[in-house]
C-alpha cells in the first residue's frame, strides 16, 4: 500500500527531533514540530535557521531552497494541532511512561490510518504500543545522530506492528534518501546491540593493562581500519550515555556476560569525567596540555635485512599479499583449497595472524620462535600493524620482525602476549553477535551488515568480514578466548558452529 504523505509531525525539539524535522522538510513535506517546552521549540527553530543560513553563506547550500525548507517547518503549541499529520514521529526523553502517554493521547487526535513511530534507541516498541487501541499502526523509526547526515534508519517491528506499516515506513525512509533496515524489537535493536563488543573489548584490554588509551585506540583505528578508536569514540558519545546503553542491554539480557559493563567506564561516570563535554574522559581536552601519543616501536636498524618468505593461502588477505609482492617478497603458489594458513618466515621466526591463542603457547606447540599480528580491514591502507611476541623469542628475533614490518612503511605497536590481540578479538565478537541477530530472526544478514556499515561506519559488515576471514578462524578465536577466561563471555553462537560444520549457510548475495 502506497502511503500518501503530505504532513509529518515531530514531537520533541531536541537534537534528534529538529534533525528529523529538517530531513522531512528537505524532502518537501510540511512539518509540524511540537515540544512541551515552548522556549525549547523556538530555540530549536532558531538554531536550525542559523545553522542552515551559515551553510548558504559558505556556499554549501542554495539560499532559495534553504528558505523554502525552513518555511515548511511550522511550530505548534498543542498536540491537538498535529491532527492533520499522516505520520507522527516522537523523539522525546527515553521514558516509557512518557512515550506511552503521548501516543495514547495521539490516538484521540489523529486519524485511524495515521502512522505512529518512536525514535527510541533503547525502549521496547512492543511495550510503548501496549497502551494503544491500535498497536498495529505503531513502530520504531530510529534515526542516528546527526539525522540529516547519517544514512541509517532502523525500522523496528513490535509484536503487533502490521507488515503494511513496516513497508510504508521503509518506503518513507527510502524517499528521504536513507538506508532503512528492518528488525524486530529487541534490546539495542541491531546497532546498539551488535556494537557492544567494539567498546567492551578495548575497555577490557585497558583494565588488564595491555596498553594506554592512545595505544589501544591506535591498534583498532590505525591498524584495524575502524574510523575511530573505541575509547576515543566513547569520549565523543559521552560516558554517561554509552555506559547507560551498555547497562540497559546487560540488564535486558539477564546479565549475560557478553554484555558485561566496564568498571573503568563506571568510574569515569561516577567521577563526572564524561568525555569531551566535560573536558576529560579517557583523554583530557585541555589545549594547554599535550595529548599522549600511542606507543610505537622505535626504528630498527639492522646490518642486513632479514630473509622473508611467504607461504600458505593468502586469498583472504589480497591487500596484504599485494603489499608483500610490491616489496619483493615472493609468495608460494597457493591453490584455493590450500589448507595452510597465511604464514611468513622472517629468518627463523614464524609470523602469523592471531587465532586467539597466546603467542607463547602457539610458539611452544610449534617449537619455534613466533610473532602474531593483529587483524586489519585493509593491510595495504593501514598505517600501523600490531604484533605480540612469544616470550621464548630472542631480542634479535623480535627486532627482525619489527624491522620487516617497518620496511613495509608500517608503524609497529608491540602489545604484550594478549590472546586474540585486540582487533581480531573485537571483530570475532562482532561477528558472533551479528550471527545471534540473524539466528534469532531479528534481522536479515543484509540488514544486519548494512546497519553496522551505515549506522556506525564499520569498514566491513561483520558477516561479510567473517565470511571473508573464514568462520573456522572466528570460531577458533572465540573458543581460545572462552578457554582462557572461562567466564561465558566468548561462547560461540550456535549459528557460527553450524556454519563451520556446513549445516547452515548465509546467502552470499546478502552479505557483500
Short mmCIF file of C-alpha atoms in Angstrom, two decimals:
data_model
loop_
_atom_site.label_atom_id
_atom_site.label_comp_id
_atom_site.label_asym_id
_atom_site.label_seq_id
_atom_site.Cartn_x
_atom_site.Cartn_y
_atom_site.Cartn_z
CA UNK A 1 0.00 0.00 0.00
CA UNK A 2 1.40 3.40 -1.02
CA UNK A 3 1.49 5.97 1.75
CA UNK A 4 0.15 9.35 0.63
CA UNK A 5 2.24 11.64 2.75
CA UNK A 6 1.95 15.41 2.87
CA UNK A 7 2.37 16.25 6.54
CA UNK A 8 4.83 14.87 9.08
CA UNK A 9 4.55 15.65 12.77
CA UNK A 10 7.62 15.53 15.01
CA UNK A 11 7.26 15.56 18.79
CA UNK A 12 10.33 16.77 20.66
CA UNK A 13 12.55 19.65 19.58
CA UNK A 14 15.83 18.33 20.88
CA UNK A 15 18.81 17.42 18.71
CA UNK A 16 17.14 14.38 17.18
CA UNK A 17 13.71 15.96 16.80
CA UNK A 18 14.90 19.04 14.94
CA UNK A 19 17.19 16.84 12.84
CA UNK A 20 14.30 14.61 11.78
CA UNK A 21 12.18 17.70 11.07
CA UNK A 22 14.95 19.01 8.82
CA UNK A 23 15.12 15.69 6.93
CA UNK A 24 11.37 15.64 6.29
CA UNK A 25 11.21 19.32 5.31
CA UNK A 26 14.16 18.96 2.94
CA UNK A 27 12.16 16.31 1.07
CA UNK A 28 9.21 18.63 0.54
CA UNK A 29 6.93 17.68 3.43
CA UNK A 30 5.05 20.06 5.66
CA UNK A 31 6.40 19.50 9.16
CA UNK A 32 4.53 20.21 12.37
CA UNK A 33 7.04 20.46 15.22
CA UNK A 34 5.81 20.23 18.81
CA UNK A 35 7.56 20.35 22.17
CA UNK A 36 6.08 20.65 25.61
CA UNK A 37 8.57 23.45 26.29
CA UNK A 38 7.66 26.48 24.08
CA UNK A 39 11.04 28.10 24.65
CA UNK A 40 12.91 24.96 23.57
CA UNK A 41 10.70 24.82 20.48
CA UNK A 42 11.55 28.37 19.42
CA UNK A 43 15.24 27.90 20.20
CA UNK A 44 15.41 24.75 18.09
CA UNK A 45 13.97 26.51 15.04
CA UNK A 46 16.25 29.49 15.63
CA UNK A 47 19.35 27.31 15.89
CA UNK A 48 18.39 25.39 12.74
CA UNK A 49 17.84 28.65 10.86
CA UNK A 50 21.25 29.95 11.89
CA UNK A 51 22.97 26.70 11.01
CA UNK A 52 21.39 26.40 7.57
CA UNK A 53 21.90 30.08 6.73
CA UNK A 54 25.57 29.70 7.63
CA UNK A 55 25.82 26.94 5.03
CA UNK A 56 24.30 29.32 2.49
CA UNK A 57 26.90 31.97 3.38
CA UNK A 58 29.65 29.39 2.95
CA UNK A 59 28.36 28.49 -0.49
CA UNK A 60 27.36 25.00 0.61
CA UNK A 61 23.59 25.40 0.17
CA UNK A 62 21.16 27.24 -2.08
CA UNK A 63 19.54 30.30 -0.49
CA UNK A 64 16.07 29.80 -2.01
CA UNK A 65 15.96 26.08 -1.22
CA UNK A 66 17.01 26.80 2.37
CA UNK A 67 14.31 29.46 2.75
CA UNK A 68 11.68 27.05 1.45
CA UNK A 69 12.89 24.26 3.74
CA UNK A 70 12.61 26.44 6.83
CA UNK A 71 9.17 27.69 5.74
CA UNK A 72 7.89 24.11 5.70
CA UNK A 73 8.59 23.68 9.44
CA UNK A 74 5.68 25.02 11.46
CA UNK A 75 5.90 25.28 15.23
CA UNK A 76 2.75 24.20 17.06
CA UNK A 77 1.88 24.73 20.71
CA UNK A 78 -0.57 21.88 21.33
CA UNK A 79 -0.78 18.21 20.46
CA UNK A 80 -4.24 18.83 19.02
CA UNK A 81 -2.61 20.75 16.14
CA UNK A 82 -0.93 17.53 14.99
CA UNK A 83 -4.25 16.12 13.75
CA UNK A 84 -3.52 16.63 10.00
CA UNK A 85 -0.34 14.53 10.09
CA UNK A 86 -0.14 11.23 8.20
CA UNK A 87 2.95 10.23 10.21
CA UNK A 88 3.89 11.21 13.74
CA UNK A 89 7.49 10.65 14.87
CA UNK A 90 8.21 11.02 18.57
CA UNK A 91 11.71 11.98 19.78
CA UNK A 92 11.41 12.80 23.48
CA UNK A 93 13.21 11.55 26.59
CA UNK A 94 13.75 7.81 26.95
CA UNK A 95 10.97 7.30 29.50
CA UNK A 96 8.46 4.54 28.78
CA UNK A 97 5.54 6.16 30.64
CA UNK A 98 6.01 9.48 28.82
CA UNK A 99 6.04 7.83 25.40
CA UNK A 100 3.00 5.69 26.22
CA UNK A 101 1.10 8.78 27.38
CA UNK A 102 1.96 10.72 24.21
CA UNK A 103 0.72 8.04 21.83
CA UNK A 104 -2.39 7.31 23.88
CA UNK A 105 -3.29 10.99 23.59
CA UNK A 106 -2.49 11.00 19.87
CA UNK A 107 -4.97 8.17 19.22
CA UNK A 108 -7.79 10.52 20.16
CA UNK A 109 -6.38 13.30 17.96
CA UNK A 110 -5.11 11.74 14.74
CA UNK A 111 -6.88 9.76 12.04
CA UNK A 112 -7.07 5.97 12.33
CA UNK A 113 -4.65 5.47 9.44
CA UNK A 114 -2.01 7.86 10.82
CA UNK A 115 1.29 6.05 11.37
CA UNK A 116 2.89 6.35 14.80
CA UNK A 117 6.65 5.94 15.21
CA UNK A 118 9.12 6.38 18.04
CA UNK A 119 12.76 7.34 17.61
CA UNK A 120 13.62 5.42 20.78
CA UNK A 121 17.07 3.86 20.86
CA UNK A 122 16.53 1.60 23.86
CA UNK A 123 12.88 1.07 24.81
CA UNK A 124 10.72 -1.82 23.65
CA UNK A 125 8.45 -0.94 20.74
CA UNK A 126 6.02 -3.59 21.96
CA UNK A 127 5.92 -2.02 25.44
CA UNK A 128 5.29 1.50 24.12
CA UNK A 129 2.47 0.24 21.89
CA UNK A 130 0.86 -1.85 24.63
CA UNK A 131 -1.39 1.02 25.76
CA UNK A 132 -2.79 1.70 22.27
CA UNK A 133 -6.14 0.58 20.92
CA UNK A 134 -4.50 0.04 17.52
CA UNK A 135 -0.92 -1.11 18.26
CA UNK A 136 -0.61 -2.47 14.73
CA UNK A 137 -0.02 1.07 13.43
CA UNK A 138 2.94 1.67 15.77
CA UNK A 139 6.64 1.00 15.00
CA UNK A 140 10.11 2.24 15.77
CA UNK A 141 11.87 4.62 13.40
CA UNK A 142 15.34 5.01 14.88
CA UNK A 143 17.49 7.71 13.28
CA UNK A 144 21.17 8.19 14.05
CA UNK A 145 22.78 11.44 15.09
CA UNK A 146 23.08 13.75 13.21
CA UNK A 147 19.87 12.73 11.46
CA UNK A 148 20.34 14.90 8.34
CA UNK A 149 23.74 13.28 7.66
CA UNK A 150 23.62 9.69 8.91
CA UNK A 151 22.17 7.32 6.30
CA UNK A 152 20.86 4.56 8.53
CA UNK A 153 17.33 4.29 9.89
CA UNK A 154 16.28 1.23 11.89
CA UNK A 155 12.62 0.36 11.18
CA UNK A 156 11.57 -1.66 14.22
CA UNK A 157 8.70 -4.10 14.34
CA UNK A 158 6.81 -4.51 17.61
CA UNK A 159 4.87 -7.70 18.33
CA UNK A 160 1.64 -6.15 16.99
CA UNK A 161 3.07 -3.99 14.18
CA UNK A 162 1.49 -4.75 10.80
CA UNK A 163 3.57 -5.64 7.77
CA UNK A 164 1.93 -2.80 5.87
CA UNK A 165 3.15 -0.23 8.38
CA UNK A 166 6.69 -1.61 8.23
CA UNK A 167 6.71 -1.40 4.43
CA UNK A 168 5.25 2.11 4.49
CA UNK A 169 7.91 3.35 6.90
CA UNK A 170 10.65 1.62 4.90
CA UNK A 171 9.40 3.36 1.74
CA UNK A 172 9.27 6.67 3.60
CA UNK A 173 12.88 6.28 4.77
CA UNK A 174 13.99 5.42 1.23
CA UNK A 175 12.22 8.50 -0.15
CA UNK A 176 14.21 10.56 2.35
CA UNK A 177 17.47 9.18 0.96
CA UNK A 178 18.07 6.93 3.94
CA UNK A 179 19.18 3.31 4.16
CA UNK A 180 16.42 1.54 6.13
CA UNK A 181 16.98 -1.78 7.88
CA UNK A 182 14.13 -3.78 9.35
CA UNK A 183 14.45 -5.52 12.69
CA UNK A 184 12.31 -6.99 15.41
CA UNK A 185 12.04 -5.14 18.70
CA UNK A 186 14.82 -6.46 20.93
CA UNK A 187 17.17 -4.75 23.42
CA UNK A 188 19.50 -2.47 21.48
CA UNK A 189 17.82 -3.34 18.15
CA UNK A 190 20.68 -4.06 15.70
CA UNK A 191 23.33 -1.35 16.03
CA UNK A 192 23.41 -0.72 19.77
CA UNK A 193 23.36 -4.44 20.44
CA UNK A 194 25.94 -5.66 17.91
CA UNK A 195 28.27 -2.72 18.66
CA UNK A 196 28.73 -3.55 22.35
CA UNK A 197 31.93 -5.62 21.82
CA UNK A 198 33.55 -2.76 19.90
CA UNK A 199 33.73 -0.79 23.14
CA UNK A 200 33.90 -3.69 25.57
CA UNK A 201 36.99 -5.46 24.23
CA UNK A 202 39.16 -2.34 24.30
CA UNK A 203 37.90 -1.41 27.77
CA UNK A 204 38.78 -4.91 28.95
CA UNK A 205 42.26 -4.54 27.46
CA UNK A 206 42.60 -1.22 29.29
CA UNK A 207 41.53 -2.80 32.58
CA UNK A 208 44.04 -5.62 32.02
CA UNK A 209 46.80 -3.03 31.38
CA UNK A 210 47.51 -4.19 27.85
CA UNK A 211 48.14 -0.59 26.80
CA UNK A 212 47.17 3.01 27.44
CA UNK A 213 44.19 4.63 25.68
CA UNK A 214 46.14 6.18 22.76
CA UNK A 215 47.90 2.90 22.02
CA UNK A 216 44.77 0.75 22.22
CA UNK A 217 42.81 3.21 20.08
CA UNK A 218 45.60 3.23 17.52
CA UNK A 219 45.51 -0.57 17.28
CA UNK A 220 41.81 -0.56 16.40
CA UNK A 221 41.83 2.62 14.31
CA UNK A 222 45.21 2.87 12.54
CA UNK A 223 45.96 -0.85 12.34
CA UNK A 224 42.46 -2.36 12.38
CA UNK A 225 40.86 0.08 9.96
CA UNK A 226 37.96 1.45 12.03
CA UNK A 227 37.27 5.17 11.64
CA UNK A 228 37.72 5.90 15.36
CA UNK A 229 39.22 4.14 18.33
CA UNK A 230 36.69 2.78 20.85
CA UNK A 231 37.91 4.92 23.76
CA UNK A 232 38.10 8.00 21.57
CA UNK A 233 34.54 7.32 20.40
CA UNK A 234 33.11 6.84 23.89
CA UNK A 235 34.67 10.16 24.90
CA UNK A 236 32.80 11.72 21.97
CA UNK A 237 29.49 9.99 22.72
CA UNK A 238 29.70 10.71 26.44
CA UNK A 239 30.37 8.03 29.04
CA UNK A 240 27.07 8.63 30.80
CA UNK A 241 25.24 7.85 27.56
CA UNK A 242 27.44 4.96 26.42
CA UNK A 243 27.52 3.30 29.84
CA UNK A 244 23.74 3.64 30.23
CA UNK A 245 23.14 1.89 26.90
CA UNK A 246 25.51 -0.96 27.79
CA UNK A 247 24.00 -1.32 31.24
CA UNK A 248 20.42 -1.37 29.90
CA UNK A 249 21.32 -4.10 27.39
CA UNK A 250 23.24 -6.01 30.09
CA UNK A 251 20.15 -5.96 32.32
CA UNK A 252 17.72 -6.72 29.48
CA UNK A 253 19.68 -9.86 28.58
CA UNK A 254 19.62 -11.12 32.14
CA UNK A 255 23.17 -10.01 32.95
CA UNK A 256 24.64 -12.12 30.18
CA UNK A 257 28.48 -11.79 30.39
CA UNK A 258 28.54 -10.99 26.65
CA UNK A 259 27.33 -7.51 27.62
CA UNK A 260 29.29 -7.04 30.85
CA UNK A 261 29.77 -3.38 31.72
CA UNK A 262 33.21 -1.89 32.36
CA UNK A 263 34.24 -0.86 35.86
CA UNK A 264 36.75 1.52 34.26
CA UNK A 265 33.94 3.31 32.44
CA UNK A 266 31.68 3.26 35.50
CA UNK A 267 34.37 5.07 37.48
CA UNK A 268 34.59 7.76 34.82
CA UNK A 269 30.82 8.26 35.07
CA UNK A 270 30.96 8.37 38.86
CA UNK A 271 33.80 10.91 38.75
CA UNK A 272 31.90 13.09 36.27
CA UNK A 273 34.59 12.58 33.60
CA UNK A 274 32.12 12.12 30.77
CA UNK A 275 34.43 12.81 27.83
CA UNK A 276 34.60 15.80 25.52
CA UNK A 277 31.57 17.53 27.01
CA UNK A 278 33.25 17.75 30.44
CA UNK A 279 36.81 18.17 29.16
CA UNK A 280 38.00 14.83 30.48
CA UNK A 281 37.33 11.14 29.93
CA UNK A 282 39.81 8.52 28.77
CA UNK A 283 41.60 11.57 27.36
CA UNK A 284 41.86 15.16 28.54
CA UNK A 285 40.73 18.06 26.37
CA UNK A 286 42.90 20.84 27.75
CA UNK A 287 44.53 22.79 24.92
CA UNK A 288 47.39 23.73 27.24
CA UNK A 289 48.39 20.10 27.80
CA UNK A 290 49.91 17.92 25.08
CA UNK A 291 47.93 14.80 24.15
CA UNK A 292 49.54 11.47 24.96
CA UNK A 293 50.59 9.57 21.83
CA UNK A 294 50.44 5.87 21.04
CA UNK A 295 53.49 3.83 21.96
CA UNK A 296 55.19 2.96 18.68
CA UNK A 297 58.25 0.72 18.35
CA UNK A 298 61.47 2.62 17.69
CA UNK A 299 63.03 2.37 14.26
CA UNK A 300 65.16 -0.78 14.00
CA UNK A 301 68.39 -0.53 12.02
CA UNK A 302 69.89 -3.89 11.04
CA UNK A 303 73.20 -4.57 9.29
CA UNK A 304 71.38 -6.92 6.93
CA UNK A 305 67.71 -7.13 6.05
CA UNK A 306 66.14 -10.37 7.32
CA UNK A 307 65.25 -13.07 4.81
CA UNK A 308 61.47 -13.14 4.35
CA UNK A 309 59.29 -15.72 2.59
CA UNK A 310 55.52 -16.14 2.44
CA UNK A 311 53.64 -19.43 2.41
CA UNK A 312 50.09 -20.72 2.65
CA UNK A 313 46.80 -19.47 1.28
CA UNK A 314 46.73 -15.64 1.20
CA UNK A 315 43.42 -15.34 -0.67
CA UNK A 316 41.66 -13.98 2.43
CA UNK A 317 44.20 -11.14 2.54
CA UNK A 318 44.64 -9.95 -1.07
CA UNK A 319 45.81 -6.47 0.02
CA UNK A 320 48.47 -7.98 2.28
CA UNK A 321 49.58 -10.35 -0.48
CA UNK A 322 49.86 -7.45 -2.92
CA UNK A 323 51.82 -5.45 -0.36
CA UNK A 324 54.30 -8.32 0.00
CA UNK A 325 54.69 -8.68 -3.75
CA UNK A 326 55.28 -4.94 -4.15
CA UNK A 327 58.11 -5.22 -1.64
CA UNK A 328 59.76 -8.07 -3.46
CA UNK A 329 58.64 -10.87 -1.16
CA UNK A 330 57.76 -14.00 -3.15
CA UNK A 331 54.55 -15.87 -2.35
CA UNK A 332 54.48 -19.57 -2.98
CA UNK A 333 51.83 -20.62 -5.45
CA UNK A 334 48.74 -21.41 -3.39
CA UNK A 335 45.63 -23.16 -4.57
CA UNK A 336 42.12 -22.29 -3.42
CA UNK A 337 41.92 -25.49 -1.40
CA UNK A 338 45.30 -24.98 0.26
CA UNK A 339 44.52 -25.65 3.94
CA UNK A 340 47.67 -23.96 5.25
CA UNK A 341 47.07 -20.54 6.82
CA UNK A 342 48.96 -17.49 5.51
CA UNK A 343 52.41 -17.61 7.08
CA UNK A 344 55.56 -15.50 6.92
CA UNK A 345 59.03 -16.65 7.83
CA UNK A 346 61.31 -13.81 8.92
CA UNK A 347 64.65 -15.54 9.23
CA UNK A 348 63.75 -18.31 11.67
CA UNK A 349 60.63 -16.63 13.14
CA UNK A 350 57.11 -17.75 12.18
CA UNK A 351 54.79 -14.77 11.72
CA UNK A 352 51.03 -15.49 11.58
CA UNK A 353 47.65 -13.87 12.11
CA UNK A 354 46.45 -14.27 15.68
CA UNK A 355 43.93 -17.05 16.20
CA UNK A 356 43.03 -16.35 19.81
CA UNK A 357 45.86 -18.34 21.35
CA UNK A 358 48.66 -16.78 23.34
CA UNK A 359 51.66 -16.31 21.06
CA UNK A 360 53.91 -18.08 23.56
CA UNK A 361 51.58 -21.11 23.69
CA UNK A 362 51.46 -21.30 19.91
CA UNK A 363 55.26 -21.00 19.73
CA UNK A 364 55.63 -23.82 22.22
CA UNK A 365 53.37 -26.07 20.14
CA UNK A 366 55.44 -25.36 17.03
CA UNK A 367 58.73 -25.43 18.93
CA UNK A 368 59.84 -22.32 17.08
CA UNK A 369 60.15 -18.57 17.63
CA UNK A 370 56.88 -16.85 16.82
CA UNK A 371 55.20 -13.47 16.38
CA UNK A 372 51.47 -12.97 15.81
CA UNK A 373 49.98 -9.95 14.04
CA UNK A 374 46.53 -8.48 14.53
CA UNK A 375 43.63 -8.30 12.07
CA UNK A 376 43.16 -5.33 9.71
CA UNK A 377 40.35 -4.36 7.35
CA UNK A 378 43.00 -3.46 4.76
CA UNK A 379 46.66 -4.20 5.41
CA UNK A 380 47.73 -2.08 2.44
CA UNK A 381 45.98 1.11 3.62
CA UNK A 382 46.70 0.66 7.33
CA UNK A 383 49.47 2.93 8.62
CA UNK A 384 50.14 0.66 11.58
CA UNK A 385 50.37 -3.02 12.44
CA UNK A 386 50.02 -4.53 15.91
CA UNK A 387 52.01 -7.59 16.96
CA UNK A 388 52.75 -9.72 20.00
CA UNK A 389 55.92 -11.75 20.53
CA UNK A 390 56.41 -15.10 22.23
CA UNK A 391 58.36 -14.95 25.49
CA UNK A 392 60.66 -17.65 24.08
CA UNK A 393 61.86 -15.34 21.30
CA UNK A 394 65.27 -13.72 21.45
CA UNK A 395 65.54 -9.94 21.32
CA UNK A 396 67.03 -10.32 17.85
CA UNK A 397 64.05 -12.41 16.70
CA UNK A 398 61.67 -9.62 17.68
CA UNK A 399 63.87 -6.91 16.20
CA UNK A 400 63.98 -8.74 12.87
CA UNK A 401 60.18 -8.89 12.68
CA UNK A 402 59.75 -5.26 13.71
CA UNK A 403 62.30 -4.21 11.08
CA UNK A 404 60.46 -6.23 8.45
CA UNK A 405 57.11 -4.56 9.11
CA UNK A 406 58.80 -1.16 9.24
CA UNK A 407 60.25 -1.91 5.80
CA UNK A 408 56.62 -2.08 4.59
CA UNK A 409 56.23 1.53 5.83
CA UNK A 410 54.20 0.50 8.86
CA UNK A 411 54.37 1.85 12.38
CA UNK A 412 54.64 -1.13 14.69
CA UNK A 413 52.82 -1.42 18.01
CA UNK A 414 54.14 -4.24 20.17
CA UNK A 415 51.45 -5.46 22.56
CA UNK A 416 52.00 -7.85 25.44
CA UNK A 417 51.24 -11.51 24.74
CA UNK A 418 47.48 -10.99 24.87
CA UNK A 419 45.11 -13.68 23.49
CA UNK A 420 43.50 -12.58 20.23
CA UNK A 421 45.33 -9.25 20.39
CA UNK A 422 42.68 -6.52 20.02
CA UNK A 423 41.10 -6.05 16.58
CA UNK A 424 40.84 -9.79 15.98
CA UNK A 425 39.00 -10.49 19.21
CA UNK A 426 36.79 -7.43 18.70
CA UNK A 427 35.80 -8.50 15.18
CA UNK A 428 35.24 -12.09 16.33
CA UNK A 429 32.81 -10.83 18.96
CA UNK A 430 31.08 -8.51 16.49
CA UNK A 431 30.64 -11.48 14.14
CA UNK A 432 29.29 -13.61 16.96
CA UNK A 433 26.72 -11.01 17.99
CA UNK A 434 25.67 -10.33 14.39
CA UNK A 435 25.12 -14.06 13.91
CA UNK A 436 22.92 -14.13 17.01
CA UNK A 437 20.75 -11.37 15.49
CA UNK A 438 20.34 -13.45 12.32
CA UNK A 439 19.90 -16.76 14.12
CA UNK A 440 17.01 -15.39 16.21
CA UNK A 441 15.25 -13.80 13.25
CA UNK A 442 15.75 -10.25 14.50
CA UNK A 443 17.08 -9.04 11.13
CA UNK A 444 18.30 -10.45 7.82
CA UNK A 445 22.04 -10.83 7.16
CA UNK A 446 21.90 -7.96 4.68
CA UNK A 447 20.16 -5.59 7.08
CA UNK A 448 22.47 -6.60 9.92
CA UNK A 449 25.60 -5.78 7.92
CA UNK A 450 24.09 -2.58 6.48
CA UNK A 451 23.18 -1.45 9.99
CA UNK A 452 26.78 -1.70 11.14
CA UNK A 453 28.26 -0.16 7.99
CA UNK A 454 25.90 2.81 7.79
CA UNK A 455 24.97 3.23 11.46
CA UNK A 456 28.47 3.19 12.97
CA UNK A 457 30.65 3.31 9.84
CA UNK A 458 32.42 -0.02 10.28
CA UNK A 459 34.88 -0.74 7.45
CA UNK A 460 33.09 -4.01 6.71
CA UNK A 461 29.84 -5.62 7.82
CA UNK A 462 30.61 -8.24 10.50
CA UNK A 463 29.01 -11.05 8.47
CA UNK A 464 30.89 -10.13 5.30
CA UNK A 465 34.11 -9.88 7.33
CA UNK A 466 33.57 -13.25 8.99
CA UNK A 467 32.80 -14.90 5.66
CA UNK A 468 35.94 -13.40 4.14
CA UNK A 469 38.14 -14.40 7.05
CA UNK A 470 36.61 -17.84 7.42
CA UNK A 471 34.12 -18.91 10.08
CA UNK A 472 36.53 -21.57 11.33
CA UNK A 473 39.01 -18.85 12.26
CA UNK A 474 36.30 -16.87 14.09
CA UNK A 475 35.20 -19.99 15.97
CA UNK A 476 38.74 -20.97 16.93
CA UNK A 477 39.45 -17.46 18.19
CA UNK A 478 36.32 -17.43 20.37
CA UNK A 479 36.99 -20.93 21.70
CA UNK A 480 40.52 -19.94 22.71
CA UNK A 481 39.26 -16.80 24.45
CA UNK A 482 36.49 -18.78 26.14
CA UNK A 483 39.02 -21.29 27.43
CA UNK A 484 41.38 -18.54 28.59
CA UNK A 485 38.78 -16.51 30.52
CA UNK A 486 36.26 -19.24 31.41
CA UNK A 487 33.53 -16.64 32.02
CA UNK A 488 30.94 -17.36 29.31
CA UNK A 489 31.54 -14.07 27.53
CA UNK A 490 33.13 -15.62 24.45
CA UNK A 491 30.84 -18.60 23.94
CA UNK A 492 30.22 -19.23 20.26
CA UNK A 493 26.76 -18.70 18.78
CA UNK A 494 25.01 -21.87 17.54
CA UNK A 495 24.80 -20.43 14.02
CA UNK A 496 28.57 -19.97 13.99
CA UNK A 497 29.06 -23.64 14.83
CA UNK A 498 26.56 -24.62 12.14
CA UNK A 499 28.36 -22.50 9.54
CA UNK A 500 31.64 -24.18 10.39
CA UNK A 501 30.00 -27.61 10.27
CA UNK A 502 28.45 -26.78 6.89
CA UNK A 503 24.89 -27.44 8.05
CA UNK A 504 23.82 -23.81 7.57
CA UNK A 505 24.72 -21.14 5.01
CA UNK A 506 24.43 -17.40 4.70
CA UNK A 507 23.26 -16.12 1.34
CA UNK A 508 26.39 -14.68 -0.26
CA UNK A 509 24.31 -12.03 -2.08
CA UNK A 510 23.10 -10.67 1.26
CA UNK A 511 26.49 -10.04 2.83
CA UNK A 512 28.61 -8.49 0.11
#
